[in-house]
């Protein structure tokens, strides 16, 4: 029963953390995604994306595609944090894992997280890939179109395997950096860390997340936006997309949009982990586990 209640606490706290992440990070995520997927020459860097988006679509253009992650992020983050907690318990019965064990648990959680993250990301990317034209589609129309034309696997779950490939190293790096920072702060402040220490630890984890996986995120966005699904095995289409990006934009193309991603990771990851940890601590007091 204690194990079940811990998982419930992690699910609920993950939902709160996920909502905080979307509300704080969506504008910079829109800039990041458009830097990855916009036709060549459309924008001249992240600041130009910001200016054109505000000019052509208004402030809420930066929140385009938010409905998908806001609706889905509760499930995504709930699954992520619950899978991470379960993975830690599978790896070791002891609460204090080594950083290598933390990385393994994070990788396992990332693989599980991709099940829900893939369709949420696909809808978000396709909404962000619209630039304020009169024929821009609403989320409902995009979902109906993808389902009607391509079905579940090639439509709704498009980019699933590259999402798996992204999430495994991303969350291994994410949780390792977060735990490392958190433990450093704990040596000075004890187990009850101040909120700013949780924010700082979350920011460190967020930066590590993107540095661990960014080229695969570029591939994922391109695959999910394309009019037709990828062909071949996942390894083949991921390798093909990486070669195509390098041929089009050089090695730097693999990191297009990285700067807004890193900027986004600081407040988004910080708010996610702070909200998660504070909610979980509250639930632990209420439930006793």
XYZ file of N, CA and C in Angstrom:
867
model
N 0.830 -1.208 0.000
C 0.000 0.000 0.000
C 0.860 1.253 0.000
N 1.996 1.184 0.762
C 2.886 2.345 0.818
C 3.457 2.655 -0.555
N 3.829 1.589 -1.291
C 4.375 1.783 -2.630
C 3.342 2.420 -3.542
N 2.094 1.941 -3.473
C 1.032 2.494 -4.296
C 0.805 3.975 -3.976
N 0.817 4.330 -2.696
C 0.563 5.706 -2.305
C 1.711 6.618 -2.717
N 2.930 6.117 -2.667
C 4.064 6.916 -3.134
C 3.922 7.221 -4.617
N 3.497 6.229 -5.377
C 3.311 6.434 -6.809
C 2.204 7.447 -7.077
N 1.119 7.363 -6.312
C 0.032 8.345 -6.447
C 0.541 9.752 -6.145
N 1.332 9.888 -5.077
C 1.906 11.192 -4.743
C 2.760 11.732 -5.887
N 3.563 10.848 -6.493
C 4.439 11.270 -7.593
C 3.620 11.656 -8.819
N 2.531 10.928 -9.071
C 1.658 11.265 -10.198
C 1.036 12.647 -10.016
N 0.517 12.918 -8.821
C -0.126 14.201 -8.554
C 0.888 15.349 -8.575
N 2.024 15.136 -7.947
C 3.053 16.184 -7.925
C 3.598 16.434 -9.325
N 3.720 15.379 -10.127
C 4.179 15.543 -11.504
C 3.232 16.377 -12.331
N 1.930 16.234 -12.089
C 0.944 17.038 -12.808
C 1.115 18.524 -12.501
N 1.313 18.838 -11.232
C 1.509 20.229 -10.830
C 2.802 20.781 -11.443
N 3.871 19.994 -11.382
C 5.139 20.421 -11.971
C 5.032 20.621 -13.472
N 4.289 19.748 -14.142
C 4.130 19.869 -15.589
C 3.388 21.123 -15.995
N 2.333 21.453 -15.263
C 1.589 22.673 -15.570
C 2.467 23.906 -15.399
N 3.272 23.919 -14.356
C 4.192 25.043 -14.130
C 5.191 25.156 -15.277
N 5.675 24.005 -15.744
C 6.652 23.992 -16.834
C 6.097 24.610 -18.106
N 4.878 24.240 -18.477
C 4.280 24.750 -19.713
C 4.017 26.243 -19.621
N 3.437 26.688 -18.534
C 3.088 28.097 -18.392
C 4.322 28.990 -18.425
N 5.401 28.520 -17.843
C 6.624 29.329 -17.784
C 7.441 29.224 -19.071
N 7.507 28.032 -19.657
C 8.462 27.798 -20.738
C 7.941 27.868 -22.149
N 6.611 27.954 -22.358
C 6.067 27.847 -23.713
C 6.575 28.911 -24.688
N 6.676 30.200 -24.316
C 7.146 31.184 -25.304
C 8.525 30.853 -25.883
N 9.472 30.498 -25.042
C 10.799 30.158 -25.548
C 10.794 28.826 -26.285
N 9.874 27.932 -25.920
C 9.761 26.673 -26.661
C 9.273 26.933 -28.080
N 8.359 27.873 -28.231
C 7.884 28.230 -29.571
C 9.023 28.784 -30.417
N 9.839 29.650 -29.828
C 10.986 30.199 -30.552
C 11.955 29.091 -30.929
N 12.213 28.184 -29.993
C 13.119 27.052 -30.249
C 12.620 26.193 -31.403
N 11.349 25.821 -31.362
C 10.806 24.930 -32.391
C 10.814 25.596 -33.758
N 10.456 26.883 -33.802
C 10.448 27.580 -35.092
C 11.869 27.727 -35.651
N 12.846 27.885 -34.784
C 14.235 27.934 -35.256
C 14.623 26.607 -35.901
N 14.066 25.511 -35.399
C 14.397 24.183 -35.924
C 13.700 23.876 -37.246
N 12.455 24.336 -37.399
C 11.622 23.841 -38.497
C 11.292 24.865 -39.570
N 11.541 26.156 -39.321
C 11.149 27.187 -40.289
C 11.926 27.037 -41.587
N 11.296 27.344 -42.741
C 12.011 27.310 -44.012
C 13.249 28.211 -43.976
N 14.277 27.800 -44.673
C 15.541 28.547 -44.676
C 15.315 29.975 -45.161
N 15.843 30.942 -44.413
C 15.725 32.344 -44.779
C 14.495 33.039 -44.225
N 13.607 32.295 -43.593
C 12.381 32.905 -43.067
C 12.675 33.793 -41.866
N 13.603 33.337 -41.021
C 13.965 34.095 -39.828
C 15.477 34.288 -39.791
N 15.882 35.354 -39.126
C 17.304 35.633 -38.961
C 17.681 35.522 -37.488
N 17.565 34.318 -36.943
C 17.950 34.079 -35.558
C 16.778 34.169 -34.601
N 17.004 33.754 -33.346
C 15.929 33.712 -32.342
C 15.253 35.056 -32.086
N 16.034 36.147 -32.050
C 15.427 37.453 -31.791
C 14.492 37.871 -32.923
N 14.842 37.494 -34.146
C 13.977 37.811 -35.280
C 12.696 36.987 -35.206
N 12.798 35.747 -34.752
C 11.595 34.918 -34.561
C 10.682 35.587 -33.548
N 11.254 36.056 -32.458
C 10.465 36.742 -31.427
C 9.777 37.975 -31.996
N 10.537 38.803 -32.716
C 9.980 40.046 -33.262
C 8.868 39.765 -34.263
N 9.116 38.838 -35.190
C 8.113 38.549 -36.212
C 6.867 37.904 -35.616
N 7.059 37.042 -34.633
C 5.906 36.396 -33.997
C 5.036 37.429 -33.295
N 5.671 38.335 -32.548
C 4.915 39.376 -31.851
C 4.226 40.305 -32.841
N 4.918 40.654 -33.935
C 4.359 41.572 -34.920
C 3.207 40.938 -35.700
N 3.355 39.695 -36.105
C 2.366 39.053 -36.982
C 1.254 38.323 -36.234
N 1.555 37.840 -35.028
C 0.586 36.993 -34.323
C 0.228 37.504 -32.933
N 0.915 38.554 -32.486
C 0.652 39.073 -31.158
C 1.331 38.244 -30.065
N 1.179 38.713 -28.836
C 1.843 38.049 -27.710
C 1.452 36.580 -27.589
N 0.174 36.272 -27.812
C -0.280 34.902 -27.618
C 0.178 33.972 -28.738
N 0.782 34.549 -29.783
C 1.424 33.703 -30.783
C 2.569 32.900 -30.187
N 3.177 33.439 -29.119
C 4.254 32.716 -28.437
C 3.726 31.506 -27.675
N 2.426 31.489 -27.439
C 1.800 30.365 -26.737
C 1.076 29.421 -27.705
N 1.372 29.579 -29.001
C 0.745 28.695 -29.982
C 1.185 27.256 -29.722
N 0.234 26.352 -29.763
C 0.552 24.954 -29.498
C 0.558 24.602 -28.028
N 0.180 25.574 -27.170
C 0.232 25.312 -25.733
C -0.850 24.334 -25.291
N -1.978 24.308 -26.005
C -3.084 23.450 -25.581
C -2.656 21.994 -25.495
N -1.868 21.551 -26.496
C -1.442 20.149 -26.488
C -0.602 19.800 -25.263
N 0.503 20.551 -24.985
C 1.264 20.198 -23.786
C 0.525 20.482 -22.491
N -0.329 21.529 -22.469
C -1.024 21.832 -21.224
C -2.022 20.732 -20.875
N -2.683 20.208 -21.920
C -3.594 19.088 -21.700
C -2.810 17.810 -21.404
N -1.754 17.604 -22.182
C -1.031 16.341 -22.079
C 0.074 16.308 -21.050
N 0.583 17.497 -20.649
C 1.760 17.500 -19.788
C 1.466 16.928 -18.414
N 0.229 17.033 -17.967
C -0.114 16.424 -16.679
C 0.137 14.927 -16.740
N -0.341 14.311 -17.831
C -0.099 12.885 -17.998
C 1.359 12.574 -18.238
N 2.021 13.398 -19.060
C 3.430 13.161 -19.383
C 4.299 13.245 -18.130
N 4.168 14.346 -17.388
C 5.002 14.505 -16.203
C 4.610 13.549 -15.085
N 3.323 13.236 -14.991
C 2.910 12.238 -14.018
C 3.589 10.909 -14.316
N 3.545 10.512 -15.585
C 4.199 9.265 -15.984
C 5.702 9.339 -15.747
N 6.313 10.484 -16.109
C 7.748 10.634 -15.954
C 8.186 10.486 -14.501
N 7.581 11.267 -13.611
C 8.012 11.237 -12.220
C 7.668 9.906 -11.545
N 6.510 9.328 -11.893
C 6.153 8.029 -11.329
C 7.104 6.950 -11.852
N 7.442 7.005 -13.155
C 8.366 6.027 -13.730
C 9.759 6.183 -13.123
N 10.155 7.420 -12.870
C 11.459 7.651 -12.250
C 11.484 7.087 -10.833
N 10.426 7.353 -10.065
C 10.361 6.807 -8.714
C 10.368 5.287 -8.720
N 9.569 4.689 -9.627
C 9.527 3.228 -9.723
C 10.869 2.668 -10.180
N 11.525 3.355 -11.137
C 12.819 2.894 -11.637
C 13.877 2.904 -10.537
N 13.854 3.938 -9.703
C 14.802 3.986 -8.579
C 14.577 2.816 -7.637
N 13.321 2.483 -7.397
C 13.030 1.373 -6.477
C 13.387 0.025 -7.091
N 13.304 -0.070 -8.425
C 13.719 -1.307 -9.104
C 15.229 -1.471 -9.033
N 15.954 -0.365 -9.255
C 17.419 -0.418 -9.293
C 18.001 -0.694 -7.917
N 17.435 -0.079 -6.892
C 17.993 -0.256 -5.548
C 16.887 -0.123 -4.503
N 16.918 -0.992 -3.466
C 15.939 -0.848 -2.379
C 16.291 0.284 -1.420
N 17.479 0.851 -1.581
C 17.934 1.912 -0.682
C 17.605 3.274 -1.275
N 17.218 4.229 -0.438
C 16.776 5.530 -0.967
C 17.894 6.365 -1.582
N 19.131 6.196 -1.109
C 20.240 7.020 -1.595
C 21.001 6.283 -2.700
N 20.646 6.559 -3.950
C 21.299 5.915 -5.081
C 22.560 6.671 -5.464
N 23.496 5.952 -6.087
C 24.672 6.612 -6.644
C 24.248 7.407 -7.877
N 25.103 8.310 -8.332
C 24.763 9.104 -9.512
C 24.646 8.219 -10.760
N 25.420 7.139 -10.838
C 25.287 6.208 -11.965
C 23.917 5.536 -11.941
N 23.472 5.173 -10.754
C 22.141 4.568 -10.626
C 21.046 5.584 -10.928
N 21.266 6.833 -10.532
C 20.319 7.903 -10.858
C 20.212 8.061 -12.381
N 21.352 8.027 -13.068
C 21.355 8.155 -14.525
C 20.579 7.005 -15.166
N 20.767 5.791 -14.657
C 20.054 4.624 -15.195
C 18.552 4.756 -14.965
N 18.174 5.197 -13.771
C 16.748 5.383 -13.473
C 16.154 6.474 -14.362
N 16.897 7.549 -14.581
C 16.435 8.616 -15.462
C 16.247 8.141 -16.891
N 17.183 7.305 -17.379
C 17.071 6.756 -18.734
C 15.834 5.872 -18.858
N 15.587 5.040 -17.846
C 14.397 4.177 -17.847
C 13.119 5.011 -17.835
N 13.107 6.054 -17.016
C 11.932 6.928 -16.949
C 11.714 7.650 -18.277
N 12.804 8.077 -18.918
C 12.692 8.750 -20.211
C 12.088 7.857 -21.276
N 12.518 6.581 -21.295
C 11.968 5.637 -22.271
C 10.468 5.458 -22.065
N 10.048 5.345 -20.799
C 8.617 5.205 -20.497
C 7.864 6.484 -20.847
N 8.484 7.616 -20.585
C 7.846 8.916 -20.810
C 7.525 9.167 -22.277
N 8.317 8.577 -23.171
C 8.127 8.811 -24.599
C 6.767 8.344 -25.097
N 6.147 7.408 -24.397
C 4.841 6.888 -24.812
C 3.817 8.017 -24.904
N 3.813 8.902 -23.912
C 2.888 10.033 -23.933
C 3.518 11.288 -24.537
N 4.831 11.441 -24.366
C 5.492 12.654 -24.854
C 5.438 12.759 -26.374
N 5.493 11.624 -27.073
C 5.546 11.657 -28.535
C 4.315 12.316 -29.159
N 3.077 11.893 -28.846
C 1.936 12.584 -29.462
C 1.770 14.024 -28.983
N 2.082 14.297 -27.712
C 2.000 15.675 -27.209
C 2.953 16.576 -27.989
N 4.183 16.108 -28.198
C 5.174 16.879 -28.943
C 4.767 17.042 -30.406
N 4.226 15.981 -30.992
C 3.844 16.046 -32.400
C 2.795 17.131 -32.630
N 1.755 17.161 -31.797
C 0.723 18.185 -31.960
C 1.287 19.577 -31.695
N 2.130 19.701 -30.684
C 2.723 21.002 -30.355
C 3.557 21.527 -31.523
N 4.398 20.669 -32.086
C 5.266 21.074 -33.192
C 4.445 21.493 -34.400
N 3.399 20.750 -34.709
C 2.593 21.084 -35.887
C 1.806 22.377 -35.677
N 1.420 22.686 -34.451
C 0.782 23.966 -34.180
C 1.795 25.101 -34.256
N 2.993 24.879 -33.726
C 4.025 25.923 -33.754
C 4.563 26.152 -35.157
N 4.377 25.180 -36.043
C 4.826 25.314 -37.425
C 3.866 26.107 -38.301
N 2.868 26.735 -37.691
C 1.961 27.645 -38.383
C 2.306 29.071 -37.966
N 2.284 29.992 -38.929
C 2.858 31.313 -38.674
C 1.856 32.458 -38.761
N 0.605 32.198 -38.399
C -0.372 33.276 -38.331
C -1.121 33.548 -39.620
N -1.110 32.590 -40.565
C -1.871 32.766 -41.798
C -3.368 32.550 -41.534
N -4.200 32.983 -42.467
C -5.640 32.865 -42.296
C -6.094 31.410 -42.255
N -5.321 30.537 -42.922
C -5.726 29.133 -42.979
C -5.058 28.283 -41.886
N -4.475 28.922 -40.877
C -3.920 28.157 -39.752
C -5.012 27.291 -39.123
N -4.628 26.097 -38.736
C -5.609 25.138 -38.206
C -5.591 25.125 -36.681
N -6.739 24.844 -36.106
C -6.844 24.634 -34.665
C -6.365 23.231 -34.326
N -6.067 23.033 -33.048
C -5.548 21.738 -32.599
C -6.489 20.599 -32.980
N -7.784 20.808 -32.835
C -8.756 19.759 -33.155
C -8.668 19.357 -34.623
N -8.483 20.353 -35.509
C -8.391 20.063 -36.939
C -7.098 19.314 -37.260
N -6.015 19.706 -36.603
C -4.734 19.022 -36.812
C -4.846 17.562 -36.379
N -5.447 17.331 -35.216
C -5.598 15.958 -34.712
C -6.462 15.128 -35.661
N -7.556 15.706 -36.133
C -8.456 14.983 -37.037
C -7.745 14.662 -38.352
N -6.972 15.611 -38.868
C -6.258 15.414 -40.126
C -5.205 14.315 -40.008
N -4.430 14.342 -38.930
C -3.377 13.332 -38.754
C -3.978 11.942 -38.603
N -5.077 11.858 -37.877
C -5.722 10.554 -37.673
C -6.327 10.037 -38.983
N -7.010 10.913 -39.716
C -7.695 10.506 -40.943
C -6.708 10.090 -42.023
N -5.601 10.854 -42.170
C -4.668 10.595 -43.262
C -3.665 9.496 -42.948
N -3.245 9.391 -41.679
C -2.140 8.494 -41.380
C -2.420 7.487 -40.270
N -3.525 7.638 -39.562
C -3.834 6.683 -38.512
C -3.045 6.931 -37.240
N -3.042 5.952 -36.375
C -2.431 6.116 -35.057
C -0.908 6.068 -35.103
N -0.339 5.021 -35.694
C 1.113 4.832 -35.623
C 1.867 5.868 -36.451
N 1.454 6.112 -37.692
C 2.169 7.043 -38.565
C 1.690 8.486 -38.422
N 0.555 8.670 -37.764
C 0.032 10.015 -37.581
C 0.183 10.496 -36.164
N -0.650 9.979 -35.261
C -0.645 10.440 -33.869
C 0.700 10.166 -33.195
N 1.298 9.015 -33.478
C 2.562 8.638 -32.827
C 3.778 8.907 -33.714
N 3.629 9.763 -34.691
C 4.770 10.054 -35.579
C 5.947 10.596 -34.768
N 7.128 10.054 -35.045
C 8.325 10.488 -34.330
C 8.524 9.776 -33.010
N 7.774 8.685 -32.783
C 7.870 7.999 -31.485
C 9.286 7.512 -31.200
N 9.916 6.840 -32.163
C 11.225 6.234 -31.886
C 12.328 7.272 -31.718
N 12.239 8.382 -32.432
C 13.243 9.426 -32.210
C 12.968 10.131 -30.882
N 11.701 10.161 -30.451
C 11.391 10.691 -29.121
C 11.988 9.793 -28.048
N 11.881 8.481 -28.218
C 12.526 7.536 -27.288
C 14.024 7.782 -27.256
N 14.618 7.901 -28.459
C 16.068 8.123 -28.545
C 16.479 9.432 -27.882
N 15.608 10.428 -27.938
C 15.893 11.711 -27.286
C 15.742 11.618 -25.779
N 14.655 10.987 -25.313
C 14.330 11.000 -23.893
C 15.314 10.204 -23.038
N 15.904 9.154 -23.577
C 16.791 8.309 -22.768
C 18.023 9.090 -22.285
N 18.836 9.677 -23.200
C 19.980 10.455 -22.694
C 19.555 11.748 -22.009
N 18.427 12.324 -22.471
C 17.981 13.599 -21.903
C 17.676 13.462 -20.420
N 16.916 12.451 -20.060
C 16.537 12.323 -18.652
C 17.608 11.659 -17.807
N 18.502 10.920 -18.437
C 19.673 10.464 -17.689
C 20.489 11.680 -17.246
N 20.705 12.624 -18.176
C 21.434 13.840 -17.840
C 20.658 14.753 -16.913
N 19.369 14.843 -17.141
C 18.492 15.709 -16.352
C 18.534 15.341 -14.873
N 18.241 14.088 -14.575
C 18.152 13.679 -13.176
C 19.520 13.621 -12.502
N 20.548 13.253 -13.265
C 21.888 13.215 -12.679
C 22.327 14.611 -12.250
N 22.136 15.593 -13.133
C 22.525 16.964 -12.803
C 21.685 17.514 -11.660
N 20.383 17.217 -11.674
C 19.508 17.692 -10.613
C 19.916 17.116 -9.258
N 20.124 15.800 -9.203
C 20.490 15.155 -7.942
C 21.866 15.607 -7.457
N 22.791 15.778 -8.390
C 24.132 16.239 -8.016
C 24.050 17.613 -7.358
N 23.307 18.528 -7.989
C 23.172 19.877 -7.434
C 22.434 19.852 -6.104
N 21.367 19.074 -6.057
C 20.565 18.998 -4.845
C 21.383 18.465 -3.668
N 22.233 17.470 -3.936
C 23.054 16.900 -2.868
C 24.123 17.883 -2.399
N 24.637 18.663 -3.325
C 25.605 19.692 -2.946
C 24.964 20.712 -2.004
N 23.758 21.136 -2.339
C 23.044 22.079 -1.471
C 22.681 21.443 -0.134
N 22.351 20.147 -0.157
C 21.934 19.466 1.074
C 23.052 19.402 2.100
N 24.288 19.345 1.631
C 25.420 19.312 2.561
C 25.489 20.583 3.400
N 25.019 21.671 2.814
C 25.081 22.938 3.523
C 23.787 23.256 4.268
N 22.630 22.905 3.643
C 21.346 23.334 4.198
C 20.517 22.198 4.801
N 21.006 20.964 4.694
C 20.241 19.846 5.222
C 19.165 19.390 4.248
N 18.282 18.509 4.712
C 17.287 17.903 3.825
C 16.184 18.869 3.421
N 15.865 19.847 4.263
C 14.826 20.829 3.935
C 15.448 22.006 3.186
N 15.588 21.837 1.885
C 16.257 22.862 1.084
C 15.377 24.090 0.907
N 15.978 25.267 0.876
C 15.199 26.469 0.543
C 14.722 26.391 -0.903
N 13.659 27.121 -1.198
C 13.076 27.061 -2.540
C 14.091 27.461 -3.603
N 14.924 28.461 -3.320
C 15.882 28.897 -4.329
C 16.867 27.781 -4.690
N 17.193 26.908 -3.722
C 18.103 25.794 -3.999
C 17.437 24.765 -4.913
N 16.130 24.538 -4.704
C 15.392 23.650 -5.606
C 15.322 24.241 -7.013
N 15.096 25.564 -7.084
C 15.066 26.237 -8.382
C 16.400 26.123 -9.100
N 17.490 26.327 -8.356
C 18.825 26.232 -8.948
C 19.122 24.813 -9.407
N 18.741 23.833 -8.611
C 18.980 22.431 -8.981
C 18.166 22.057 -10.214
N 16.917 22.513 -10.263
C 16.092 22.253 -11.432
C 16.652 22.892 -12.688
N 17.185 24.097 -12.559
C 17.794 24.785 -13.708
C 18.993 24.003 -14.232
N 19.810 23.493 -13.319
C 20.969 22.698 -13.718
C 20.525 21.451 -14.482
N 19.465 20.811 -13.965
C 18.936 19.637 -14.652
C 18.410 19.976 -16.029
N 17.720 21.106 -16.153
C 17.171 21.507 -17.441
C 18.246 21.774 -18.482
N 19.311 22.438 -18.076
C 20.421 22.693 -19.006
C 21.056 21.383 -19.443
N 21.254 20.472 -18.491
C 21.840 19.173 -18.814
C 20.942 18.384 -19.760
N 19.633 18.509 -19.587
C 18.675 17.837 -20.468
C 18.959 18.178 -21.928
N 19.029 19.476 -22.239
C 19.202 19.870 -23.631
C 20.592 19.560 -24.160
N 21.612 19.727 -23.345
C 22.967 19.422 -23.801
C 23.142 17.939 -24.083
N 22.316 17.104 -23.448
C 22.432 15.653 -23.625
C 21.740 15.137 -24.880
N 20.826 15.933 -25.458
C 19.985 15.344 -26.514
C 19.672 16.264 -27.681
N 20.216 17.464 -27.743
C 19.656 18.475 -28.638
C 19.579 18.080 -30.120
N 20.624 17.512 -30.724
C 20.483 17.135 -32.145
C 19.300 16.205 -32.405
N 19.016 15.304 -31.477
C 17.877 14.404 -31.642
C 16.554 15.162 -31.529
N 16.536 16.257 -30.761
C 15.331 17.068 -30.684
C 15.076 17.779 -32.011
N 16.133 18.225 -32.674
C 15.980 18.850 -33.990
C 15.407 17.826 -34.972
N 15.941 16.620 -34.954
C 15.437 15.559 -35.827
C 13.969 15.284 -35.534
N 13.622 15.187 -34.273
C 12.245 14.905 -33.875
C 11.284 15.962 -34.419
N 11.642 17.230 -34.264
C 10.760 18.308 -34.725
C 10.554 18.243 -36.235
N 11.621 17.989 -36.959
C 11.524 17.930 -38.427
C 10.683 16.738 -38.884
N 10.895 15.606 -38.249
C 10.138 14.403 -38.598
C 8.653 14.605 -38.307
N 8.333 15.222 -37.181
C 6.934 15.394 -36.789
C 6.214 16.456 -37.612
N 6.947 17.405 -38.165
C 6.314 18.454 -38.963
C 6.099 18.038 -40.413
N 6.906 17.122 -40.908
C 6.872 16.766 -42.322
C 5.479 16.289 -42.743
N 5.140 16.517 -43.994
C 3.823 16.140 -44.509
C 3.625 14.634 -44.553
N 4.692 13.897 -44.755
C 4.599 12.439 -44.837
C 5.445 11.813 -43.735
N 5.066 10.622 -43.269
C 5.843 9.972 -42.211
C 7.189 9.489 -42.724
N 8.163 9.286 -41.830
C 9.476 8.805 -42.251
C 9.393 7.364 -42.741
N 10.349 6.985 -43.572
C 10.408 5.621 -44.094
C 11.672 4.937 -43.598
N 11.657 3.617 -43.624
C 12.811 2.858 -43.157
C 12.738 2.600 -41.666
N 13.759 1.959 -41.134
C 13.824 1.694 -39.704
C 14.118 2.985 -38.960
N 13.842 3.031 -37.655
C 14.157 4.255 -36.892
C 15.618 4.680 -37.026
N 16.541 3.728 -36.957
C 17.962 4.082 -37.088
C 18.227 4.696 -38.453
N 17.613 4.130 -39.495
C 17.832 4.638 -40.848
C 17.289 6.053 -41.019
N 16.054 6.295 -40.552
C 15.498 7.626 -40.802
C 16.115 8.680 -39.889
N 16.538 8.301 -38.692
C 17.230 9.254 -37.831
C 18.585 9.623 -38.431
N 19.326 8.607 -38.907
C 20.628 8.862 -39.529
C 20.469 9.693 -40.796
N 19.442 9.383 -41.588
C 19.193 10.143 -42.815
C 18.899 11.602 -42.502
N 18.080 11.836 -41.480
C 17.725 13.210 -41.115
C 18.939 13.970 -40.600
N 19.784 13.319 -39.815
C 21.004 13.966 -39.325
C 21.907 14.370 -40.488
N 22.063 13.466 -41.464
C 22.897 13.787 -42.642
C 22.289 14.940 -43.432
N 20.960 14.944 -43.564
C 20.279 16.006 -44.309
C 20.478 17.366 -43.634
N 20.367 17.396 -42.324
C 20.547 18.651 -41.584
C 21.959 19.185 -41.785
N 22.949 18.312 -41.681
C 24.349 18.729 -41.856
C 24.585 19.220 -43.286
N 23.983 18.525 -44.268
C 24.145 18.934 -45.661
C 23.511 20.302 -45.910
N 22.390 20.579 -45.266
C 21.679 21.851 -45.472
C 22.316 23.012 -44.724
N 22.711 22.767 -43.487
C 23.118 23.888 -42.623
C 24.461 23.687 -41.937
N 25.168 22.621 -42.274
C 26.426 22.352 -41.596
C 26.187 21.756 -40.215
N 27.274 21.507 -39.513
C 27.180 20.910 -38.181
C 26.364 21.798 -37.245
N 26.432 23.112 -37.440
C 25.685 24.044 -36.582
C 24.184 23.835 -36.687
N 23.721 23.271 -37.812
C 22.299 23.031 -37.979
C 21.740 22.059 -36.956
N 22.588 21.186 -36.415
C 22.153 20.236 -35.395
C 21.842 20.925 -34.073
N 22.280 22.171 -33.941
C 22.080 22.904 -32.692
C 21.268 24.182 -32.907
N 20.544 24.241 -34.028
C 19.717 25.406 -34.318
C 18.612 25.520 -33.275
N 18.502 26.693 -32.652
C 17.499 26.903 -31.615
C 17.962 26.509 -30.223
N 19.244 26.159 -30.074
C 19.728 25.718 -28.762
C 19.702 26.841 -27.729
N 20.033 28.065 -28.145
C 20.097 29.158 -27.163
C 18.742 29.422 -26.495
N 17.615 29.512 -27.254
C 16.348 29.669 -26.532
C 15.980 28.445 -25.708
N 16.443 27.261 -26.119
C 16.181 26.058 -25.319
C 16.870 26.149 -23.974
N 18.133 26.590 -23.987
C 18.867 26.710 -22.728
C 18.262 27.812 -21.856
N 17.875 28.923 -22.490
C 17.232 30.000 -21.727
C 15.907 29.520 -21.133
N 15.164 28.761 -21.926
C 13.883 28.230 -21.448
C 14.086 27.249 -20.309
N 15.153 26.457 -20.387
C 15.343 25.390 -19.400
C 15.531 25.938 -17.993
N 16.079 27.144 -17.883
C 16.355 27.689 -16.551
C 15.064 27.947 -15.776
N 14.131 28.788 -16.300
C 12.890 28.977 -15.526
C 11.944 27.779 -15.597
N 11.894 27.082 -16.759
C 10.923 25.992 -16.906
C 11.269 24.814 -16.006
N 12.522 24.359 -16.076
C 12.913 23.218 -15.248
C 12.919 23.596 -13.775
N 13.340 24.831 -13.493
C 13.344 25.280 -12.101
C 11.935 25.246 -11.524
N 10.973 25.793 -12.265
C 9.597 25.817 -11.765
C 9.013 24.412 -11.697
N 9.372 23.552 -12.665
C 8.871 22.177 -12.655
C 9.291 21.451 -11.393
N 10.596 21.483 -11.112
C 11.090 20.724 -9.974
C 10.691 21.346 -8.648
N 10.672 22.659 -8.593
C 10.238 23.296 -7.356
C 8.783 22.941 -7.064
N 7.923 23.031 -8.095
C 6.510 22.691 -7.914
C 6.351 21.218 -7.550
N 7.121 20.352 -8.217
C 7.032 18.913 -7.931
C 7.473 18.605 -6.509
N 8.644 19.104 -6.129
C 9.186 18.781 -4.808
C 8.299 19.328 -3.692
N 7.830 20.568 -3.846
C 6.993 21.158 -2.808
C 5.648 20.438 -2.703
N 5.081 20.069 -3.861
C 3.806 19.344 -3.842
C 3.991 17.954 -3.239
N 5.076 17.288 -3.616
C 5.317 15.944 -3.075
C 5.535 15.994 -1.562
N 6.300 16.985 -1.098
C 6.518 17.117 0.345
C 5.201 17.338 1.078
N 4.340 18.159 0.485
C 3.032 18.393 1.090
C 2.213 17.102 1.155
N 2.203 16.363 0.025
C 1.434 15.121 -0.042
C 1.992 14.069 0.910
N 3.314 14.056 1.089
C 3.917 13.113 2.024
C 3.435 13.380 3.454
N 3.310 14.658 3.781
C 2.810 15.008 5.122
C 1.350 14.618 5.283
N 0.575 14.808 4.209
C -0.852 14.512 4.273
C -1.100 13.000 4.317
N -0.359 12.257 3.461
C -0.600 10.807 3.360
C 0.252 9.984 4.315
N 1.358 10.570 4.764
C 2.243 9.833 5.676
C 3.227 8.915 4.987
N 3.311 8.954 3.639
C 4.272 8.124 2.894
C 4.974 8.944 1.826
